[in-house]
Structures are given as structure tokens and as C-alpha cells.
Amino acid sequence: MANVLELLATVILLFALPTQSEDVLKIKPDLGELLVKPLTQQVLQCEVTTSRLDAKLSWEAPSSTLFSQESKNVVNGASHLMSTTITIDKFEPKYNGNYSCVLKDGAYEKRAYINLRAVTEKKEEPIFNASSTTAALSCSIDLTGIEDVVWLQNYTLVSELKDKDRFVSTKENFTLTINNPTIDDANLYIARFTINNKNYDCEVEFRASPQVMAFEKSKNLIQDDTLELQCKVKGYPRTVVTWYKDDEPLNVTLDSQMELTGLNGHKNARLRITKVDFAHGGDYKCEAYSKYFNETSSKTITVRVKDKLAALWPFLGIVGEVVVLCTIIFIYEKRRNKQAEQEENNAQESDENASEKKDGLRHRNTTSNNPSA
């Protein structure tokens, strides 16, 4: 009986003790090998759910790597979630190698690995020229085993663009040629390489100095209307837009009715004013500045704000004109009728007088009035 109890206790103890198989280390990004752009920031995260309350989770990197590490531990009953994050601010080729996430609890140890490798890129990034008939973009990388390469314009395949026939991709030298380029073509382009069923994106810029599209000459609003002005900018890299009112910088923080938002990637390019008042009238100028080209482009629009009753005044004016006209017609008709009545009375009196005269002439021709007859 004692042996049975000891066996049962041993089984219970074995089930109670943490097992190595339960500690599954999860690395993000979930890749065996990660191709990294040089001088870019790289973040690796590792997490595990374990019942080993005394365990520690940490990253181990190649000895030359400069990194910062942050760890978290969330206890949930008998288990806890552990995570650790490593951040490399500027990845360099000398940091290439295996990075391991290690869970340790005394003699117990478990690891998960990810290999990081810096990729050297050689790029051709043209600048838009209105007189050029073609623009050639290219990117080559120091990797073997390239299976395919496709080009994207701002994350849209060039083969899916409306004017896709102007874009010609050459896989032999990883070049994208744009025929008859326009400033609208200035954008971010991506050469997406497929290597061992993994993708690597090489970003290539087709640059153009900023160009602000013309506004309509003026805009008329009524009090309490909403004003929205869109500063449409062409060019790449994207710009920061500054707004001016009557040649003074517009400070939206001083007016709760004003709001600035982005438009087509250009910061602060959309100005919105709710419930405009007379003070919001004036000349508005949007100015787009490109740090890359150190150039600006601007356009101006005149905004007029009218009284909310402004639309009523023309109507009242028309009503007033109608009233005056009707009054004149009424007075004129009244006078004309009176004049006609007077003329009729005069005519009637004339007829009566003529009749009396005729009657008198007859009397003078009678025998009683003429003895000699």
C-alpha cells in the first residue's frame, strides 16, 4: 500500500513540475533569417509563457553589437508571461550573425535563434526633369539566389497602374524605366526581391522639387459655413505645408475653429475652418517646403465671408422694386381712371348742352314765336 502511495505521489509531482516542452519561445519577426537594411533601426522581441517562476529571459547577440534591452514579466496564477525586446539603433554589417533568446532557470536552459544579415544596396535614384523622355531607377543587392524581382510604386505594383505601359522592368539589371515621365510619377518605388521564398524590399526614390497646384481665384462663403482649403502639392519627397493669412503665419492653436491635416502624404496640406466669421476673410497662401531640394512653392486664394442674411437682401430688393412698381401702376391707373371719368363727364355735359341748343332752335322756328309765318 505504501509503495502505491509513493508511486502516486511521484506521478503527481512529475505532472506538477514544469516540463521543458511547455516553454515555447516565440521570436518576432517570425523568420529564421532577417535581411536588414544598413543603418536602420532593428527591433527583436522574444516572449514565453512559463510556470518557472525563477526563470530569466534575455537576448544574446554577437559580441560587437550595441543594443538596449527591455524585459517584462506578467504573472497570471501559476504561470507568467515573460518578454524581452532588443533594439539596435543603427544596424551595421559587423552586427551580422545569430541572435539567441535564452530562457534560464538554474541548470535548465532553452534557446531560440534568428539570424540577422545586413544587405548592401546600390541604387540609382533620378531627379525629375521636365525635358527628359525617360527616367531609370535601379537597385542591386549583395545577395545570391534571387528568384524574382517586381517593382511597386508606393506599395502598388506598377503592373496594376492605369498607365502601366509606360513602366518597363528589366530583371537582368534590376532596372525600372519610366517613359515620358511627369511630375506625377515622382514617388517612392520598391524593388521587391524574392530570395529563398522570402521578400526583401529595396526602396528607390524618384525625386522632384515641390510644385503647388493653383487654387481657384477666390472663394465666397456665408457666416457659419465651413471652409476647406486643399493645398495640392506634387513632388517627392513629401513636403511640410505652412499656411499664411494676409502674409502672416497662421497659428491654428489660437483658433479652435481651425484644423490642419495631411493630404496625399504632405503634412498640414488641408486647412479646415468650421463656422467661419468675418475675421476669417482674407488672402490665404499655402507654401510647400522641401528640405531635400531646399525649395518652396506657393499659391494664394482670396476668401470672402458675407453676412448670413446677405442672400436675403437681393430678395428684399426685388420685393421692394415690385412694391414700388405696383404702387406706381396703381397710382397711374387711378389717375387715368379719374381722368377718363372726368373726360366722360365733360363729354356728357357737352352733349347735354348741344341738345339744349338744338331744342331752343326748334322753338324759335314755331308759329307762335314767329308771327310772320
mmCIF file of C-alpha atoms in Angstrom, residues 138-330:
data_model
loop_
_atom_site.group_PDB
_atom_site.id
_atom_site.type_symbol
_atom_site.label_atom_id
_atom_site.label_comp_id
_atom_site.label_asym_id
_atom_site.label_seq_id
_atom_site.Cartn_x
_atom_site.Cartn_y
_atom_site.Cartn_z
ATOM 1 C CA SER A 138 17.622 50.666 -60.262
ATOM 2 C CA CYS A 139 18.658 48.707 -57.189
ATOM 3 C CA SER A 140 21.136 45.842 -56.839
ATOM 4 C CA ILE A 141 21.886 43.917 -53.650
ATOM 5 C CA ASP A 142 24.769 41.709 -52.499
ATOM 6 C CA LEU A 143 22.694 38.528 -52.201
ATOM 7 C CA THR A 144 22.692 35.366 -54.247
ATOM 8 C CA GLY A 145 19.792 33.103 -55.022
ATOM 9 C CA ILE A 146 17.490 35.887 -56.256
ATOM 10 C CA GLU A 147 14.452 34.163 -57.715
ATOM 11 C CA ASP A 148 12.392 37.145 -58.875
ATOM 12 C CA VAL A 149 12.057 40.918 -58.630
ATOM 13 C CA VAL A 150 8.976 43.083 -59.107
ATOM 14 C CA TRP A 151 8.567 46.852 -58.890
ATOM 15 C CA LEU A 152 5.982 48.754 -56.879
ATOM 16 C CA GLN A 153 5.020 52.419 -56.842
ATOM 17 C CA ASN A 154 4.221 53.396 -53.264
ATOM 18 C CA TYR A 155 3.264 49.760 -52.468
ATOM 19 C CA THR A 156 1.163 49.325 -55.634
ATOM 20 C CA LEU A 157 2.505 47.027 -58.345
ATOM 21 C CA VAL A 158 3.431 49.091 -61.404
ATOM 22 C CA SER A 159 1.789 46.347 -63.474
ATOM 23 C CA GLU A 160 -1.516 47.397 -61.894
ATOM 24 C CA LEU A 161 -1.209 51.122 -62.630
ATOM 25 C CA LYS A 162 -3.574 52.706 -65.155
ATOM 26 C CA ASP A 163 -0.699 53.767 -67.405
ATOM 27 C CA LYS A 164 1.360 50.633 -66.777
ATOM 28 C CA ASP A 165 2.623 50.548 -70.368
ATOM 29 C CA ARG A 166 4.974 53.453 -69.591
ATOM 30 C CA PHE A 167 6.811 51.383 -66.960
ATOM 31 C CA VAL A 168 9.317 48.837 -68.229
ATOM 32 C CA SER A 169 11.074 46.484 -65.797
ATOM 33 C CA THR A 170 14.343 44.769 -66.678
ATOM 34 C CA LYS A 171 15.163 41.864 -64.369
ATOM 35 C CA GLU A 172 18.698 41.355 -65.666
ATOM 36 C CA ASN A 173 19.968 44.606 -64.140
ATOM 37 C CA PHE A 174 17.053 45.239 -61.764
ATOM 38 C CA THR A 175 16.059 48.473 -63.532
ATOM 39 C CA LEU A 176 12.703 50.213 -63.900
ATOM 40 C CA THR A 177 12.445 52.636 -66.833
ATOM 41 C CA ILE A 178 9.658 55.242 -66.912
ATOM 42 C CA ASN A 179 8.876 56.528 -70.395
ATOM 43 C CA ASN A 180 7.698 60.136 -70.810
ATOM 44 C CA PRO A 181 7.881 60.802 -67.051
ATOM 45 C CA THR A 182 5.783 63.526 -65.454
ATOM 46 C CA ILE A 183 5.971 65.124 -62.036
ATOM 47 C CA ASP A 184 3.075 62.853 -61.017
ATOM 48 C CA ASP A 185 5.467 59.906 -61.342
ATOM 49 C CA ALA A 186 7.739 61.310 -58.619
ATOM 50 C CA ASN A 187 7.217 58.876 -55.763
ATOM 51 C CA LEU A 188 8.661 56.066 -53.678
ATOM 52 C CA TYR A 189 9.414 52.935 -55.702
ATOM 53 C CA ILE A 190 10.223 49.500 -54.297
ATOM 54 C CA ALA A 191 12.229 46.731 -55.919
ATOM 55 C CA ARG A 192 10.851 43.624 -54.185
ATOM 56 C CA PHE A 193 13.296 40.717 -54.382
ATOM 57 C CA THR A 194 12.261 37.129 -53.729
ATOM 58 C CA ILE A 195 15.108 35.128 -52.145
ATOM 59 C CA ASN A 196 14.548 31.602 -50.821
ATOM 60 C CA ASN A 197 10.796 32.278 -50.600
ATOM 61 C CA LYS A 198 11.444 35.447 -48.583
ATOM 62 C CA ASN A 199 10.950 39.051 -49.691
ATOM 63 C CA TYR A 200 13.417 41.881 -49.439
ATOM 64 C CA ASP A 201 12.320 45.435 -50.306
ATOM 65 C CA CYS A 202 14.794 47.915 -51.733
ATOM 66 C CA GLU A 203 13.373 51.445 -51.648
ATOM 67 C CA VAL A 204 14.254 53.762 -54.547
ATOM 68 C CA GLU A 205 13.147 57.385 -54.760
ATOM 69 C CA PHE A 206 12.214 59.264 -57.930
ATOM 70 C CA ARG A 207 12.537 62.823 -56.685
ATOM 71 C CA ALA A 208 11.014 66.106 -57.864
ATOM 72 C CA SER A 209 11.033 69.596 -56.366
ATOM 73 C CA PRO A 210 7.665 70.712 -54.891
ATOM 74 C CA GLN A 211 5.018 72.248 -57.097
ATOM 75 C CA VAL A 212 1.776 73.648 -55.621
ATOM 76 C CA MET A 213 -1.239 73.452 -57.908
ATOM 77 C CA ALA A 214 -3.195 76.678 -58.478
ATOM 78 C CA PHE A 215 -6.277 77.467 -56.410
ATOM 79 C CA GLU A 216 -9.443 78.968 -57.782
ATOM 80 C CA LYS A 217 -9.020 82.770 -57.707
ATOM 81 C CA SER A 218 -11.467 83.359 -54.863
ATOM 82 C CA LYS A 219 -13.964 81.642 -52.622
ATOM 83 C CA ASN A 220 -17.172 83.188 -51.257
ATOM 84 C CA LEU A 221 -18.803 81.928 -48.096
ATOM 85 C CA ILE A 222 -21.600 82.936 -45.748
ATOM 86 C CA GLN A 223 -21.269 83.226 -41.993
ATOM 87 C CA ASP A 224 -21.259 79.837 -40.206
ATOM 88 C CA ASP A 225 -20.282 77.981 -43.390
ATOM 89 C CA THR A 226 -17.354 75.530 -43.303
ATOM 90 C CA LEU A 227 -14.228 76.478 -45.227
ATOM 91 C CA GLU A 228 -11.901 73.763 -46.518
ATOM 92 C CA LEU A 229 -8.786 74.622 -48.491
ATOM 93 C CA GLN A 230 -6.653 71.875 -50.012
ATOM 94 C CA CYS A 231 -3.061 72.642 -50.874
ATOM 95 C CA LYS A 232 -2.413 70.116 -53.624
ATOM 96 C CA VAL A 233 1.315 69.538 -53.920
ATOM 97 C CA LYS A 234 3.210 67.476 -56.447
ATOM 98 C CA GLY A 235 6.759 66.276 -55.996
ATOM 99 C CA TYR A 236 8.796 63.889 -53.855
ATOM 100 C CA PRO A 237 9.939 63.619 -51.066
ATOM 101 C CA ARG A 238 6.748 64.746 -49.378
ATOM 102 C CA THR A 239 6.735 68.273 -48.002
ATOM 103 C CA VAL A 240 5.541 70.198 -44.966
ATOM 104 C CA VAL A 241 2.954 72.869 -45.796
ATOM 105 C CA THR A 242 2.788 76.220 -43.990
ATOM 106 C CA TRP A 243 -0.326 78.411 -44.235
ATOM 107 C CA TYR A 244 -0.351 82.220 -44.228
ATOM 108 C CA LYS A 245 -3.281 84.633 -43.886
ATOM 109 C CA ASP A 246 -2.656 88.132 -45.189
ATOM 110 C CA ASP A 247 1.102 87.328 -45.233
ATOM 111 C CA GLU A 248 1.115 86.328 -41.550
ATOM 112 C CA PRO A 249 1.774 82.698 -40.474
ATOM 113 C CA LEU A 250 -1.467 81.020 -39.498
ATOM 114 C CA ASN A 251 -1.455 79.801 -35.879
ATOM 115 C CA VAL A 252 -4.230 77.233 -35.594
ATOM 116 C CA THR A 253 -3.645 76.810 -31.862
ATOM 117 C CA LEU A 254 -5.154 80.257 -31.304
ATOM 118 C CA ASP A 255 -8.396 79.427 -33.096
ATOM 119 C CA SER A 256 -10.350 76.333 -32.052
ATOM 120 C CA GLN A 257 -12.317 76.504 -35.296
ATOM 121 C CA MET A 258 -9.191 75.770 -37.355
ATOM 122 C CA GLU A 259 -7.713 72.343 -38.065
ATOM 123 C CA LEU A 260 -4.747 71.206 -40.160
ATOM 124 C CA THR A 261 -4.469 67.675 -41.559
ATOM 125 C CA GLY A 262 -2.331 65.910 -44.136
ATOM 126 C CA LEU A 263 -3.177 65.425 -47.799
ATOM 127 C CA ASN A 264 -1.575 62.861 -50.123
ATOM 128 C CA GLY A 265 1.353 62.465 -47.752
ATOM 129 C CA HIS A 266 2.047 66.205 -47.454
ATOM 130 C CA LYS A 267 1.818 67.379 -43.849
ATOM 131 C CA ASN A 268 -0.682 70.144 -42.939
ATOM 132 C CA ALA A 269 -1.828 70.437 -46.572
ATOM 133 C CA ARG A 270 -5.563 70.564 -45.714
ATOM 134 C CA LEU A 271 -6.962 73.583 -43.815
ATOM 135 C CA ARG A 272 -10.470 73.359 -42.371
ATOM 136 C CA ILE A 273 -12.333 76.156 -40.582
ATOM 137 C CA THR A 274 -15.754 75.474 -39.081
ATOM 138 C CA LYS A 275 -18.343 78.255 -38.701
ATOM 139 C CA VAL A 276 -16.418 80.974 -40.485
ATOM 140 C CA ASP A 277 -16.861 84.591 -39.437
ATOM 141 C CA PHE A 278 -15.912 87.934 -40.972
ATOM 142 C CA ALA A 279 -12.482 87.698 -39.289
ATOM 143 C CA HIS A 280 -11.710 84.598 -41.381
ATOM 144 C CA GLY A 281 -11.906 86.517 -44.632
ATOM 145 C CA GLY A 282 -8.654 87.425 -46.373
ATOM 146 C CA ASP A 283 -5.865 86.110 -48.584
ATOM 147 C CA TYR A 284 -4.718 82.579 -47.743
ATOM 148 C CA LYS A 285 -1.390 81.281 -49.025
ATOM 149 C CA CYS A 286 -0.114 77.721 -48.776
ATOM 150 C CA GLU A 287 3.625 77.225 -49.008
ATOM 151 C CA ALA A 288 5.242 73.807 -49.520
ATOM 152 C CA TYR A 289 8.868 73.450 -48.460
ATOM 153 C CA SER A 290 11.174 70.605 -49.486
ATOM 154 C CA LYS A 291 14.129 70.069 -47.178
ATOM 155 C CA TYR A 292 15.814 67.838 -49.743
ATOM 156 C CA PHE A 293 15.756 70.474 -52.515
ATOM 157 C CA ASN A 294 15.695 73.466 -50.138
ATOM 158 C CA GLU A 295 12.953 74.924 -52.329
ATOM 159 C CA THR A 296 9.458 76.288 -51.769
ATOM 160 C CA SER A 297 6.359 76.627 -53.909
ATOM 161 C CA SER A 298 3.216 78.559 -53.021
ATOM 162 C CA LYS A 299 -0.214 79.659 -54.249
ATOM 163 C CA THR A 300 -2.791 82.147 -52.879
ATOM 164 C CA ILE A 301 -6.583 82.296 -52.732
ATOM 165 C CA THR A 302 -8.879 85.112 -51.582
ATOM 166 C CA VAL A 303 -11.656 84.162 -49.161
ATOM 167 C CA ARG A 304 -14.672 86.417 -48.660
ATOM 168 C CA VAL A 305 -17.201 85.959 -45.879
ATOM 169 C CA LYS A 306 -20.657 87.524 -46.268
ATOM 170 C CA ASP A 307 -23.407 88.213 -43.772
ATOM 171 C CA LYS A 308 -25.671 85.212 -43.280
ATOM 172 C CA LEU A 309 -28.573 87.473 -44.361
ATOM 173 C CA ALA A 310 -26.717 88.557 -47.466
ATOM 174 C CA ALA A 311 -28.794 86.279 -49.650
ATOM 175 C CA LEU A 312 -31.941 87.904 -48.261
ATOM 176 C CA TRP A 313 -31.065 91.455 -49.301
ATOM 177 C CA PRO A 314 -31.354 90.886 -53.076
ATOM 178 C CA PHE A 315 -34.705 89.220 -52.499
ATOM 179 C CA LEU A 316 -35.898 92.125 -50.354
ATOM 180 C CA GLY A 317 -34.616 94.498 -53.008
ATOM 181 C CA ILE A 318 -36.623 92.705 -55.684
ATOM 182 C CA VAL A 319 -39.704 92.695 -53.449
ATOM 183 C CA GLY A 320 -39.207 96.435 -52.832
ATOM 184 C CA GLU A 321 -38.926 97.108 -56.542
ATOM 185 C CA VAL A 322 -42.088 95.127 -57.184
ATOM 186 C CA VAL A 323 -43.940 97.036 -54.454
ATOM 187 C CA VAL A 324 -42.789 100.405 -55.817
ATOM 188 C CA LEU A 325 -43.689 99.372 -59.361
ATOM 189 C CA CYS A 326 -47.114 98.141 -58.263
ATOM 190 C CA THR A 327 -47.676 101.397 -56.356
ATOM 191 C CA ILE A 328 -46.736 103.453 -59.393
ATOM 192 C CA ILE A 329 -49.022 101.374 -61.593
ATOM 193 C CA PHE A 330 -51.835 101.683 -59.059
#
